[in-house]
Short mmCIF file of C-alpha atoms in Angstrom, two decimals:
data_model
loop_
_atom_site.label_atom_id
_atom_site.label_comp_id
_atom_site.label_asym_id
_atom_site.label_seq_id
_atom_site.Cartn_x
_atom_site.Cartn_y
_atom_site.Cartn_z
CA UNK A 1 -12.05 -1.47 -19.47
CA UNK A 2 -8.41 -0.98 -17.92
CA UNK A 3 -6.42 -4.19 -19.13
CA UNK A 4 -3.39 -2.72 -17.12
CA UNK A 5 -5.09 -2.48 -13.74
CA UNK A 6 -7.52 -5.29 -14.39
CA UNK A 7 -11.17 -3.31 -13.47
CA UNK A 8 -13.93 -1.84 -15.49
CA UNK A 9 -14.69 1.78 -15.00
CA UNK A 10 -18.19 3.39 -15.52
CA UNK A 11 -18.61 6.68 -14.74
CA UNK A 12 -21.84 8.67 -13.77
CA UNK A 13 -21.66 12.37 -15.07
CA UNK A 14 -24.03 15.20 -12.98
CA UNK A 15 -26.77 12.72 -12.37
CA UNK A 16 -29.92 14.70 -10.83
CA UNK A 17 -31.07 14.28 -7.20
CA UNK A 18 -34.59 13.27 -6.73
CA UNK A 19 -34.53 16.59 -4.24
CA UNK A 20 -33.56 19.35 -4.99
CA UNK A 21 -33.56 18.75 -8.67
CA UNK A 22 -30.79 21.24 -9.29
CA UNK A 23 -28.28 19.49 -7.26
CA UNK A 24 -26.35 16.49 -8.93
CA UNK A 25 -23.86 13.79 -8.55
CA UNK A 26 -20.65 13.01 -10.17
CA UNK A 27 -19.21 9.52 -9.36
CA UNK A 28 -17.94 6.46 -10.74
CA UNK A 29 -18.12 2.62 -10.04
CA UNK A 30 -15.39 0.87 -10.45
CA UNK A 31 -15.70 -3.00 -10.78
CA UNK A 32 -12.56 -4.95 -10.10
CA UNK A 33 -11.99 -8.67 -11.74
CA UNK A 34 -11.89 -10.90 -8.74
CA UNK A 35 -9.26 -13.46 -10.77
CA UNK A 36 -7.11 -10.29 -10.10
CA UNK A 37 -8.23 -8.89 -6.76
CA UNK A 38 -9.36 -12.14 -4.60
CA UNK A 39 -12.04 -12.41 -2.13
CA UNK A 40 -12.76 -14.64 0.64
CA UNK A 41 -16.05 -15.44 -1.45
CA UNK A 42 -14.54 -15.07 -4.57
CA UNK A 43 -16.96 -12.11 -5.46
CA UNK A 44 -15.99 -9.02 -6.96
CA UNK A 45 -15.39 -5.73 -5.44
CA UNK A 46 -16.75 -2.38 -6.17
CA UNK A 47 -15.68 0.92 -5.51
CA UNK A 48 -17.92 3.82 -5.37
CA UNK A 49 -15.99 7.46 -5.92
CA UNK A 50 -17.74 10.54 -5.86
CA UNK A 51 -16.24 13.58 -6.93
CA UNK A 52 -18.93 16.35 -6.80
CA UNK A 53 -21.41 15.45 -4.49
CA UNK A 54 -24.08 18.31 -4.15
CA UNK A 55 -26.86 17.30 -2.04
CA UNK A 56 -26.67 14.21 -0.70
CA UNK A 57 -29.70 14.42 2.15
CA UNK A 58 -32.14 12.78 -0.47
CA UNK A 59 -30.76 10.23 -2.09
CA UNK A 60 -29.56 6.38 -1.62
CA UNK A 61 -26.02 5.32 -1.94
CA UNK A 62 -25.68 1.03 -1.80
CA UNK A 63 -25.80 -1.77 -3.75
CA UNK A 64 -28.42 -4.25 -4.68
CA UNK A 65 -29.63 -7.51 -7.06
CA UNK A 66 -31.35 -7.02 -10.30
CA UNK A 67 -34.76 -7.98 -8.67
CA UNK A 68 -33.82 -5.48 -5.73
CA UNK A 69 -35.02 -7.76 -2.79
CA UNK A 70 -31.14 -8.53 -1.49
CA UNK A 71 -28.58 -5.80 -1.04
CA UNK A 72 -26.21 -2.97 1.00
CA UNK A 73 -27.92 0.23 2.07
CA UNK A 74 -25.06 3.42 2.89
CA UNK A 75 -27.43 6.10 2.97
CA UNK A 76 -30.94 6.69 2.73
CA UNK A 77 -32.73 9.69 2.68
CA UNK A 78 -30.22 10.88 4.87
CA UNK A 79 -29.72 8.23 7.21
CA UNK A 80 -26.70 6.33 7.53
CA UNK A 81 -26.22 2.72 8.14
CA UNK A 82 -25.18 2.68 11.91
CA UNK A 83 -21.65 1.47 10.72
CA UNK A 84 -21.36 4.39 8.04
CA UNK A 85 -18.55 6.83 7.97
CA UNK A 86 -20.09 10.73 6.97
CA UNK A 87 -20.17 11.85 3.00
CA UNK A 88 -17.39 14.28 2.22
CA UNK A 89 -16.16 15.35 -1.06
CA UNK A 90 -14.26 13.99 -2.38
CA UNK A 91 -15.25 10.19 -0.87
CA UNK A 92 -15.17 6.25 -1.41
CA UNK A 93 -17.07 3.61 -0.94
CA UNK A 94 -15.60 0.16 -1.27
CA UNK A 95 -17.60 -2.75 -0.88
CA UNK A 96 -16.65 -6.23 -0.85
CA UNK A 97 -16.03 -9.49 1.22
CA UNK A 98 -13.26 -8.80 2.79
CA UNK A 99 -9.40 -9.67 1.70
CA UNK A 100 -8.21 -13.65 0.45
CA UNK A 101 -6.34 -14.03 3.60
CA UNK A 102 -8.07 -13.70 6.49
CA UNK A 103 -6.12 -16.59 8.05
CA UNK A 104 -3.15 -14.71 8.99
CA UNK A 105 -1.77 -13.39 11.89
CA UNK A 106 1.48 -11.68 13.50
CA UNK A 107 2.54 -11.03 16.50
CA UNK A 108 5.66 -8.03 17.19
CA UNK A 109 6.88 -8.09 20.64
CA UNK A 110 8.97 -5.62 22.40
CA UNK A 111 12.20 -6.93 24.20
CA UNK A 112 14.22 -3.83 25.03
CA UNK A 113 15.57 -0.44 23.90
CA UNK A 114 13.26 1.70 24.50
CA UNK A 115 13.38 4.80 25.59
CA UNK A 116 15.95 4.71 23.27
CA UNK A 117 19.02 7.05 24.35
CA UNK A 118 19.53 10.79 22.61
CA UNK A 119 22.42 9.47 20.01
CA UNK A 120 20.52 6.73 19.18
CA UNK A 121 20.40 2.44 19.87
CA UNK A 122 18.70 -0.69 18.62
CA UNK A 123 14.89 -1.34 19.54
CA UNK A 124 15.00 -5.40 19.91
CA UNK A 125 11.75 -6.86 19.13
CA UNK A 126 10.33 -10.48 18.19
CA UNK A 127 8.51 -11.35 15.34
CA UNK A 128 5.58 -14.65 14.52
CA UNK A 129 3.79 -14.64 11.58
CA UNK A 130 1.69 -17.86 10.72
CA UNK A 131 -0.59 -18.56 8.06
CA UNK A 132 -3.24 -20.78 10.25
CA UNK A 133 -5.90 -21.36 7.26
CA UNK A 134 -6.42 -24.26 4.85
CA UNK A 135 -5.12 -22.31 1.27
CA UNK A 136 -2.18 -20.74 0.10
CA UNK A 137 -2.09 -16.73 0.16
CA UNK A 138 -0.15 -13.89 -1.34
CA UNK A 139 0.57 -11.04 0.54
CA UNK A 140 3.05 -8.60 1.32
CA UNK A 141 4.64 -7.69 4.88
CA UNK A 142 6.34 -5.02 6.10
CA UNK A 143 7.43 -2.81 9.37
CA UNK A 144 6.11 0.78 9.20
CA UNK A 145 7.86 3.66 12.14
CA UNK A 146 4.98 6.34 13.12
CA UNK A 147 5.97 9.12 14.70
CA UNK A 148 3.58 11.16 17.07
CA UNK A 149 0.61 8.95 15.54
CA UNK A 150 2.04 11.05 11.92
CA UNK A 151 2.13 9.14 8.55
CA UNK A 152 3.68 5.63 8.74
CA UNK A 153 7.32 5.24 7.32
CA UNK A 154 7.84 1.84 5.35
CA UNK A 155 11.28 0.46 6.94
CA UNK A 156 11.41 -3.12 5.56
CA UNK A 157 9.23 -4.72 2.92
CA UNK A 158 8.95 -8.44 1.61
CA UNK A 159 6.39 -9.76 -0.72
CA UNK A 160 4.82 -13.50 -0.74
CA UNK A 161 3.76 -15.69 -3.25
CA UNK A 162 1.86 -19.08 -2.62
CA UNK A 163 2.61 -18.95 1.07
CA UNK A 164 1.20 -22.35 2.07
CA UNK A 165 -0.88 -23.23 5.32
CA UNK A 166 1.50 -23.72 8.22
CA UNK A 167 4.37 -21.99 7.50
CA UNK A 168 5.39 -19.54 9.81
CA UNK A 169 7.96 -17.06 10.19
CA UNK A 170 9.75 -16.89 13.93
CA UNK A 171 12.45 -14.52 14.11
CA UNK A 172 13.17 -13.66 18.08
CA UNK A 173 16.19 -11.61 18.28
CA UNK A 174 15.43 -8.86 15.90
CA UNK A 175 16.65 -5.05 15.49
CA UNK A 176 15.82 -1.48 14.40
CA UNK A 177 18.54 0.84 14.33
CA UNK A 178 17.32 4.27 15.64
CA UNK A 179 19.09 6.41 14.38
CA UNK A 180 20.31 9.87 16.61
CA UNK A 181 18.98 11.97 14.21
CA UNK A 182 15.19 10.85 15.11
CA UNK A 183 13.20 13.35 16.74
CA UNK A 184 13.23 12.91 20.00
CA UNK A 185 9.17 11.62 21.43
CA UNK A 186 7.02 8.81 20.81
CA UNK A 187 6.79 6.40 18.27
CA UNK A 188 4.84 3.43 17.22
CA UNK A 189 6.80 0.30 15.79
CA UNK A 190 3.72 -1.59 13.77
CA UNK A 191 3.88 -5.03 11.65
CA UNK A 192 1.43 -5.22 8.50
CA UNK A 193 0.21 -7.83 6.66
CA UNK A 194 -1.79 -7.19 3.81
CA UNK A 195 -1.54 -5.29 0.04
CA UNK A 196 1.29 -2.12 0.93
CA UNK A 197 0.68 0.28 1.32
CA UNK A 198 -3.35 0.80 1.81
CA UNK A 199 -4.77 -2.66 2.59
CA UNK A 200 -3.91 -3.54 6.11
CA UNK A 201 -5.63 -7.60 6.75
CA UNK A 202 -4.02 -7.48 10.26
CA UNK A 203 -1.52 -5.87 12.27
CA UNK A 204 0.53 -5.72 15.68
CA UNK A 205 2.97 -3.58 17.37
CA UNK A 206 4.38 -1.57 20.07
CA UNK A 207 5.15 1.90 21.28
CA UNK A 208 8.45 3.25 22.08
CA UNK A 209 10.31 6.65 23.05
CA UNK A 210 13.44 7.97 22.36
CA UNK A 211 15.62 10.90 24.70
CA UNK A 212 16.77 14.14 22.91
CA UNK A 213 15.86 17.28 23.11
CA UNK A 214 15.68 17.69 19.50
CA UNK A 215 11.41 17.31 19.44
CA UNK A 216 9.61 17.99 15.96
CA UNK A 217 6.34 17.55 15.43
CA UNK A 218 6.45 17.64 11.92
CA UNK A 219 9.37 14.96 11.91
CA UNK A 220 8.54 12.05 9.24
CA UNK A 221 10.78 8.99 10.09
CA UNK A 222 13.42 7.48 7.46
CA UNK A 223 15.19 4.33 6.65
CA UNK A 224 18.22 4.04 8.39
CA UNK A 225 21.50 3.70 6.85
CA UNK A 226 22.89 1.24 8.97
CA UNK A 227 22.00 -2.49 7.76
CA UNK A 228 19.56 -4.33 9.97
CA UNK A 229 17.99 -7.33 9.06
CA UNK A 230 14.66 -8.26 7.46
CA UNK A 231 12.68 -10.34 9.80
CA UNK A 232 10.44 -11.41 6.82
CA UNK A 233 13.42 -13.41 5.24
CA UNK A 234 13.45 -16.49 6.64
CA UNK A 235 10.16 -18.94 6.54
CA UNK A 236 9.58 -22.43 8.33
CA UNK A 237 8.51 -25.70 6.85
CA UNK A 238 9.12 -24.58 3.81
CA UNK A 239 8.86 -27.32 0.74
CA UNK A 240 11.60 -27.39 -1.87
CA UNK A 241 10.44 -25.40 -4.84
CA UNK A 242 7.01 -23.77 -3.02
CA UNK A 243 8.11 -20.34 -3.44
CA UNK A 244 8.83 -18.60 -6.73
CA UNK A 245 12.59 -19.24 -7.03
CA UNK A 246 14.38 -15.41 -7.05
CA UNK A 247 15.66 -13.71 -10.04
CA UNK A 248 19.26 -14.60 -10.94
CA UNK A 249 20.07 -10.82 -12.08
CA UNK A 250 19.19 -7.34 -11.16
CA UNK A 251 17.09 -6.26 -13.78
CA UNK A 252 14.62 -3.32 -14.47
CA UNK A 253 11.65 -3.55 -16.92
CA UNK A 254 9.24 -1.02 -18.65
CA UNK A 255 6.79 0.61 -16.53
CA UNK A 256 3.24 0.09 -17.21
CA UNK A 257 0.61 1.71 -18.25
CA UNK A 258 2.57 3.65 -20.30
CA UNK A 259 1.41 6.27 -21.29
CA UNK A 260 -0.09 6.66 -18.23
CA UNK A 261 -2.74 8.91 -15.88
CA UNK A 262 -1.76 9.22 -13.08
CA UNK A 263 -0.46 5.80 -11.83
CA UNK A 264 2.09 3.40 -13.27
CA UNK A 265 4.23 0.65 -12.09
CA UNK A 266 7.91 -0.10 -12.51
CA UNK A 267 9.02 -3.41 -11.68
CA UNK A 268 12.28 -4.62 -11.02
CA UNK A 269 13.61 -8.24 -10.07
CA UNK A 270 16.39 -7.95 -7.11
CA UNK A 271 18.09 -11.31 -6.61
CA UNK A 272 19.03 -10.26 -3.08
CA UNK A 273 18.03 -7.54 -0.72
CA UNK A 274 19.20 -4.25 -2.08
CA UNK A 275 19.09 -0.37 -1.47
CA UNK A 276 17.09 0.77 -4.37
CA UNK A 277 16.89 4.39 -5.76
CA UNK A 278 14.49 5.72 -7.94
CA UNK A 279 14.26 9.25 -8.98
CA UNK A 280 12.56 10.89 -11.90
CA UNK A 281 13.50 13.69 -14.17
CA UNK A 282 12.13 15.69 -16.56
CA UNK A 283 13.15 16.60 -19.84
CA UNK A 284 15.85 19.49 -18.64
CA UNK A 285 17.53 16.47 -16.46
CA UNK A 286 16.02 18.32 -13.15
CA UNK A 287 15.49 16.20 -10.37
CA UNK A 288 10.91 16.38 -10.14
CA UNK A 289 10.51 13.37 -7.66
CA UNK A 290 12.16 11.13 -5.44
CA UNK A 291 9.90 7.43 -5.99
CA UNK A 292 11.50 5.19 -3.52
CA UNK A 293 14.49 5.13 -1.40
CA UNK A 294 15.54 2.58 0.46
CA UNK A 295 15.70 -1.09 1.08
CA UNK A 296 13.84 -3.88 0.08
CA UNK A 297 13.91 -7.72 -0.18
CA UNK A 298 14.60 -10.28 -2.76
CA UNK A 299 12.26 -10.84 -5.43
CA UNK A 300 9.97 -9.64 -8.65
CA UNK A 301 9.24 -6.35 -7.14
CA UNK A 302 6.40 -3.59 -8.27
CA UNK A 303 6.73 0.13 -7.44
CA UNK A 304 3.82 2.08 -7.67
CA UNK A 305 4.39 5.54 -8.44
CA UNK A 306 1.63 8.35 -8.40
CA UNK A 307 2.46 11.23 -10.55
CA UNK A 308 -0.69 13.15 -9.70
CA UNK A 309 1.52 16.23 -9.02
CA UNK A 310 3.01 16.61 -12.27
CA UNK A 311 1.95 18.02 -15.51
CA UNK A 312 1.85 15.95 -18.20
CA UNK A 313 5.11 15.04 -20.36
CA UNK A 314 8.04 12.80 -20.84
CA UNK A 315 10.12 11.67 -18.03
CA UNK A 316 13.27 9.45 -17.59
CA UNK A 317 12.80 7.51 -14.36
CA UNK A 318 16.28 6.60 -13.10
CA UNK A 319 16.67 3.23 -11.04
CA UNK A 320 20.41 2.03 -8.89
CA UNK A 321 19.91 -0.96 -7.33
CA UNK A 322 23.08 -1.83 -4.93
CA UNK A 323 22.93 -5.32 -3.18
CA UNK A 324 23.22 -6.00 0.61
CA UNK A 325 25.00 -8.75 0.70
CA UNK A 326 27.18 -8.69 -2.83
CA UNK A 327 27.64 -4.82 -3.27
CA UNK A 328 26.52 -5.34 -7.07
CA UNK A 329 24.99 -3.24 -8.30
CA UNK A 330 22.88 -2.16 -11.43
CA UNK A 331 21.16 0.99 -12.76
CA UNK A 332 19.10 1.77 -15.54
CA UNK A 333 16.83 4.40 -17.21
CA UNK A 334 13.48 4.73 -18.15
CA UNK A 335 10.88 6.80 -20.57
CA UNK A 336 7.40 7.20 -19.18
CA UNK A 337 4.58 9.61 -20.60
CA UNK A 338 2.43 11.14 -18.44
CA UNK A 339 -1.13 11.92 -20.16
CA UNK A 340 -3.91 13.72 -18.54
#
């Protein structure tokens, strides 16, 4: 049982096909708390990882009730439900009802900028976000740049909690500074709603270019420097007191787990948007890893850092947190033990 993540781990070591005999599986089912990890039915999820797959043409991969009349087929005897991605190794399987909020929607619309000129200029967009259900939800949103359909960039972030049916959030007017040092191409501007990074619930967005001849395809977009503001920061019909009132100080605490393998959380409370830094050392004081850069809104905050890369130790994690608005700013360091 994993207190810190809140799920129960069991894990299934060379388990023998039915045929060939000398193949085997290794995998393990992990069972998440649904107090912790909500679902529209209130069941639990489970995740299926395999590691070492072997054979896999004659076997069955799903899930079913004790008295195995009800369940989920994946694969059976090497036929895959119709909706089925293809094994791999390594793979996952994650079953459930779907997400606690699938009442949510929001809508990014494209006013003008684009293409945007060679040195650079603002992308104007709109932004509606509405939570048209009947309970209150928790989720995060956030703006992600994609460049040549690459790996999505995390611009602006902002976290919910108890986000009541009917408010909205209706922000026309809104920027992106692009900067000139963007590779010149084309680029998707995209507005999540769901668990960042992984757990998308919905989504909406718009393509746009920018002039240069500076083209790389193996250009990853960054936060800008130049302040632009956070669409997510301002939310209609809200009640006095509904949301969790913002810290009064910067503050950083202990990550957790810790020690750790190969995942851990620091959280940190910003009482106003902020640039944060975090970078990690090791024991030498060399710079190992970068964690997060950039800014983010208002609020108890948890960053997820995967240290998968690393060998295990002790590090000093070092956080500056440098407010918007204010200019205060705040740093702090941190032990963490990596264990593997």
């Amino acid at each position: 049982y994993d207190a810190a993540n809140n799920w129960f781990i069991v894990e299934y070591y060379e388990v023998r096909d039915f045929y060939p005999s000398w193949d085997n599986m290794t995998f393990e089912v992990i069972l998440y708390d649904p107090l912790q990890y909500p679902t529209i039915t209130g069941d639990g999820e489970i995740l299926f990882q395999y590691n070492n797959l072997g054979n896999w043409s004659s076997c069955t991969i799903g899930i079913e009730n004790h008295i195995q009349d009800d369940g989920l087929t994946y694969l059976y005897n090497n036929i895959y439900e119709e909706h089925a991605s293809p094994m791999d190794e390594p793979f996952a399987i994650l079953f459930t009802t779907g997400p606690s909020s699938p009442s949510l929607s929001v809508d990014l619309t494209y006013v003008s900028g684009s293409p945007v000129p060679a040195g650079g200029g603002n992308l104007n967009f709109d932004v509606y976000v509405e939570n048209y259900g009947s309970v209150a939800l928790d989720y995060d949103a956030w703006l992600d740049v994609e460049y040549e359909a690459g790996p999505p960039t995390t611009v602006v972030m902002r976290s919910f909690t108890n986000y009541q049916p009917g408010w909205t959030i209706n922000r026309p007017g809104m920027f992106f500074p692009v900067p000139g040092t963007y590779a010149a191409g084309s680029y998707d501007f995209i507005g999540r709603l769901g668990e960042h990074p992984l757990l998308v619930w919905v989504e909406d967005g718009f393509p746009f270019t920018k002039d240069g001849a500076n083209r790389d395809d193996a250009f990853i977009p960054f936060i800008p420097e130049t302040p632009f503001p956070n669409p997510f920061d301002v939310i209609l019909g809200v009640a006095s007191g509904s949301l969790t009132a913002l810290p009064e100080n910067f503050s950083v605490g202990p990550n957790y787990p810790n020690p750790f393998n190969a995942e851990t959380v620091i959280p940190l409370s910003l009482p106003e948007t902020a640039q944060v830094t975090i970078d990690l050392y090791n024991l030498r004081g060399q710079k190992v890893a970068s964690i997060f850069d950039g800014m983010h809104t208002a609020g108890q905050v948890k960053i997820s850092y995967n240290a998968s890369g690393l060998s295990s130790g002790i590090y000093f994690y070092r956080v500056q947190m440098t407010g918007i608005e204010t200019t205060n700013t705040h740093s702090q360091i941190g032990k963490m033990v990596l264990v593997k």
